């Protein structure tokens, strides 16, 4: 579990990981859940079926242009 705090030190979110298993040769949590501290019924779940480590990405992969228009 990882807790996230705002600049005043107030808890804002918590992340929990479960289903830790070997994926692509490394231990990796299969499910990640991020929950708001002020609304436990509001959360985001990421469920990984497979992952790849050590892949090369182009320098512009995380550019502002790509983030604002990902279908480029």
Short mmCIF file of N, CA and C in Angstrom, two decimals:
data_model
loop_
_atom_site.label_atom_id
_atom_site.label_comp_id
_atom_site.label_asym_id
_atom_site.label_seq_id
_atom_site.Cartn_x
_atom_site.Cartn_y
_atom_site.Cartn_z
N UNK A 1 0.85 -1.18 0.00
CA UNK A 1 0.00 0.00 0.00
C UNK A 1 0.89 1.24 0.00
N UNK A 2 0.45 2.26 -0.75
CA UNK A 2 1.16 3.54 -0.81
C UNK A 2 0.14 4.64 -0.58
N UNK A 3 0.46 5.56 0.31
CA UNK A 3 -0.42 6.69 0.60
C UNK A 3 0.11 7.94 -0.07
N UNK A 4 -0.80 8.81 -0.52
CA UNK A 4 -0.45 10.05 -1.19
C UNK A 4 -1.08 11.22 -0.44
N UNK A 5 -0.28 12.26 -0.18
CA UNK A 5 -0.70 13.40 0.62
C UNK A 5 -0.60 14.68 -0.18
N UNK A 6 -1.44 15.66 0.15
CA UNK A 6 -1.35 16.96 -0.51
C UNK A 6 -0.29 17.80 0.19
N UNK A 7 -0.13 19.05 -0.26
CA UNK A 7 0.92 19.92 0.29
C UNK A 7 0.70 20.30 1.75
N UNK A 8 -0.52 20.11 2.25
CA UNK A 8 -0.80 20.38 3.68
C UNK A 8 -0.64 19.13 4.54
N UNK A 9 -0.28 18.02 3.91
CA UNK A 9 -0.08 16.78 4.65
C UNK A 9 -1.35 15.96 4.84
N UNK A 10 -2.42 16.32 4.11
CA UNK A 10 -3.68 15.59 4.21
C UNK A 10 -3.68 14.41 3.23
N UNK A 11 -4.13 13.28 3.71
CA UNK A 11 -4.23 12.09 2.86
C UNK A 11 -5.25 12.36 1.75
N UNK A 12 -4.85 12.10 0.48
CA UNK A 12 -5.77 12.32 -0.64
C UNK A 12 -6.09 11.02 -1.39
N UNK A 13 -5.15 10.10 -1.47
CA UNK A 13 -5.36 8.85 -2.19
C UNK A 13 -4.54 7.73 -1.56
N UNK A 14 -4.99 6.51 -1.81
CA UNK A 14 -4.22 5.34 -1.43
C UNK A 14 -4.19 4.37 -2.60
N UNK A 15 -3.02 3.78 -2.80
CA UNK A 15 -2.87 2.79 -3.86
C UNK A 15 -2.57 1.44 -3.22
N UNK A 16 -3.30 0.43 -3.65
CA UNK A 16 -3.07 -0.94 -3.18
C UNK A 16 -2.78 -1.81 -4.40
N UNK A 17 -1.85 -2.73 -4.23
CA UNK A 17 -1.53 -3.68 -5.29
C UNK A 17 -1.79 -5.09 -4.78
N UNK A 18 -2.28 -5.94 -5.67
CA UNK A 18 -2.54 -7.34 -5.32
C UNK A 18 -2.17 -8.23 -6.49
N UNK A 19 -2.17 -9.51 -6.23
CA UNK A 19 -1.89 -10.48 -7.29
C UNK A 19 -0.47 -10.42 -7.78
N UNK A 20 0.49 -10.27 -6.87
CA UNK A 20 1.89 -10.18 -7.28
C UNK A 20 2.34 -11.53 -7.83
N UNK A 21 2.86 -11.50 -9.06
CA UNK A 21 3.31 -12.72 -9.71
C UNK A 21 4.42 -12.38 -10.69
N UNK A 22 5.05 -13.40 -11.24
CA UNK A 22 6.11 -13.19 -12.22
C UNK A 22 5.47 -12.88 -13.57
N UNK A 23 5.81 -11.70 -14.09
CA UNK A 23 5.36 -11.30 -15.42
C UNK A 23 6.59 -10.78 -16.17
N UNK A 24 6.85 -11.33 -17.33
CA UNK A 24 8.04 -10.97 -18.12
C UNK A 24 9.31 -11.10 -17.31
N UNK A 25 9.36 -12.12 -16.46
CA UNK A 25 10.57 -12.41 -15.70
C UNK A 25 10.77 -11.60 -14.43
N UNK A 26 9.82 -10.75 -14.06
CA UNK A 26 9.93 -9.93 -12.86
C UNK A 26 8.68 -10.06 -12.01
N UNK A 27 8.84 -9.92 -10.68
CA UNK A 27 7.67 -9.86 -9.82
C UNK A 27 6.94 -8.55 -10.10
N UNK A 28 5.64 -8.65 -10.34
CA UNK A 28 4.86 -7.47 -10.72
C UNK A 28 3.43 -7.64 -10.23
N UNK A 29 2.83 -6.59 -9.63
CA UNK A 29 1.44 -6.70 -9.19
C UNK A 29 0.49 -6.71 -10.37
N UNK A 30 -0.40 -7.68 -10.40
CA UNK A 30 -1.34 -7.80 -11.51
C UNK A 30 -2.46 -6.77 -11.41
N UNK A 31 -2.87 -6.40 -10.19
CA UNK A 31 -3.96 -5.46 -10.02
C UNK A 31 -3.52 -4.29 -9.15
N UNK A 32 -3.77 -3.07 -9.63
CA UNK A 32 -3.47 -1.83 -8.91
C UNK A 32 -4.79 -1.10 -8.70
N UNK A 33 -5.06 -0.70 -7.46
CA UNK A 33 -6.30 0.03 -7.17
C UNK A 33 -5.95 1.36 -6.48
N UNK A 34 -6.40 2.47 -7.07
CA UNK A 34 -6.19 3.80 -6.52
C UNK A 34 -7.54 4.31 -6.00
N UNK A 35 -7.60 4.62 -4.69
CA UNK A 35 -8.85 5.02 -4.05
C UNK A 35 -8.71 6.41 -3.45
N UNK A 36 -9.73 7.24 -3.64
CA UNK A 36 -9.74 8.58 -3.02
C UNK A 36 -9.94 8.42 -1.52
N UNK A 37 -9.25 9.22 -0.75
CA UNK A 37 -9.36 9.15 0.71
C UNK A 37 -10.71 9.66 1.19
N UNK A 38 -11.30 10.61 0.46
CA UNK A 38 -12.56 11.20 0.90
C UNK A 38 -13.78 10.53 0.29
N UNK A 39 -13.57 9.50 -0.54
CA UNK A 39 -14.70 8.82 -1.18
C UNK A 39 -14.27 7.40 -1.54
N UNK A 40 -14.35 6.50 -0.58
CA UNK A 40 -13.86 5.13 -0.78
C UNK A 40 -14.58 4.40 -1.91
N UNK A 41 -15.76 4.88 -2.30
CA UNK A 41 -16.49 4.24 -3.39
C UNK A 41 -16.06 4.76 -4.77
N UNK A 42 -15.11 5.69 -4.80
CA UNK A 42 -14.58 6.22 -6.05
C UNK A 42 -13.13 5.74 -6.19
N UNK A 43 -12.89 4.90 -7.18
CA UNK A 43 -11.57 4.32 -7.33
C UNK A 43 -11.32 3.97 -8.80
N UNK A 44 -10.05 3.77 -9.09
CA UNK A 44 -9.62 3.34 -10.42
C UNK A 44 -8.86 2.03 -10.25
N UNK A 45 -9.16 1.04 -11.11
CA UNK A 45 -8.49 -0.25 -11.05
C UNK A 45 -7.77 -0.49 -12.37
N UNK A 46 -6.49 -0.82 -12.29
CA UNK A 46 -5.72 -1.25 -13.45
C UNK A 46 -5.44 -2.73 -13.27
N UNK A 47 -5.79 -3.53 -14.27
CA UNK A 47 -5.55 -4.97 -14.20
C UNK A 47 -4.66 -5.36 -15.38
N UNK A 48 -3.44 -5.78 -15.09
CA UNK A 48 -2.48 -6.12 -16.13
C UNK A 48 -2.59 -7.59 -16.50
N UNK A 49 -2.68 -7.86 -17.79
CA UNK A 49 -2.68 -9.23 -18.29
C UNK A 49 -1.28 -9.64 -18.71
N UNK A 50 -0.51 -8.67 -19.20
CA UNK A 50 0.89 -8.91 -19.56
C UNK A 50 1.63 -7.57 -19.55
N UNK A 51 2.92 -7.63 -19.34
CA UNK A 51 3.77 -6.44 -19.37
C UNK A 51 5.05 -6.77 -20.12
N UNK A 52 5.73 -5.74 -20.59
CA UNK A 52 7.01 -5.90 -21.27
C UNK A 52 7.98 -4.89 -20.68
N UNK A 53 9.13 -5.35 -20.27
CA UNK A 53 10.16 -4.49 -19.70
C UNK A 53 11.31 -4.34 -20.69
N UNK A 54 12.02 -3.23 -20.58
CA UNK A 54 13.22 -3.03 -21.39
C UNK A 54 12.96 -2.68 -22.84
N UNK A 55 11.76 -2.24 -23.16
CA UNK A 55 11.45 -1.85 -24.53
C UNK A 55 11.94 -0.43 -24.78
N UNK A 56 12.34 -0.16 -26.00
CA UNK A 56 12.80 1.16 -26.38
C UNK A 56 11.61 1.98 -26.87
N UNK A 57 11.48 3.19 -26.34
CA UNK A 57 10.43 4.11 -26.76
C UNK A 57 11.05 5.32 -27.44
N UNK A 58 10.36 5.85 -28.44
CA UNK A 58 10.85 7.05 -29.11
C UNK A 58 10.86 8.21 -28.13
N UNK A 59 11.75 9.18 -28.33
CA UNK A 59 11.87 10.33 -27.45
C UNK A 59 10.57 11.12 -27.32
N UNK A 60 9.76 11.15 -28.38
CA UNK A 60 8.53 11.95 -28.35
C UNK A 60 7.32 11.16 -27.83
N UNK A 61 7.51 9.95 -27.33
CA UNK A 61 6.40 9.11 -26.89
C UNK A 61 5.55 9.80 -25.82
N UNK A 62 6.18 10.52 -24.88
CA UNK A 62 5.47 11.21 -23.81
C UNK A 62 5.43 12.72 -24.01
N UNK A 63 5.46 13.18 -25.24
CA UNK A 63 5.44 14.62 -25.50
C UNK A 63 4.06 15.19 -25.20
N UNK A 64 3.99 16.50 -25.01
CA UNK A 64 2.71 17.16 -24.77
C UNK A 64 1.75 16.96 -25.94
N UNK A 65 2.31 16.98 -27.15
CA UNK A 65 1.47 16.78 -28.34
C UNK A 65 0.83 15.40 -28.33
N UNK A 66 1.59 14.37 -27.99
CA UNK A 66 1.05 13.00 -27.94
C UNK A 66 0.03 12.86 -26.82
N UNK A 67 0.29 13.48 -25.70
CA UNK A 67 -0.65 13.39 -24.58
C UNK A 67 -1.97 14.08 -24.88
N UNK A 68 -1.94 15.17 -25.63
CA UNK A 68 -3.16 15.88 -25.94
C UNK A 68 -3.90 15.30 -27.15
N UNK A 69 -3.19 14.57 -27.99
CA UNK A 69 -3.80 13.96 -29.16
C UNK A 69 -3.17 12.58 -29.38
N UNK A 70 -3.55 11.58 -28.57
CA UNK A 70 -2.84 10.28 -28.56
C UNK A 70 -2.97 9.45 -29.85
N UNK A 71 -3.86 9.81 -30.76
CA UNK A 71 -4.03 8.99 -31.97
C UNK A 71 -3.08 9.38 -33.09
N UNK A 72 -2.05 10.16 -32.81
CA UNK A 72 -1.09 10.56 -33.83
C UNK A 72 -0.27 9.38 -34.29
#
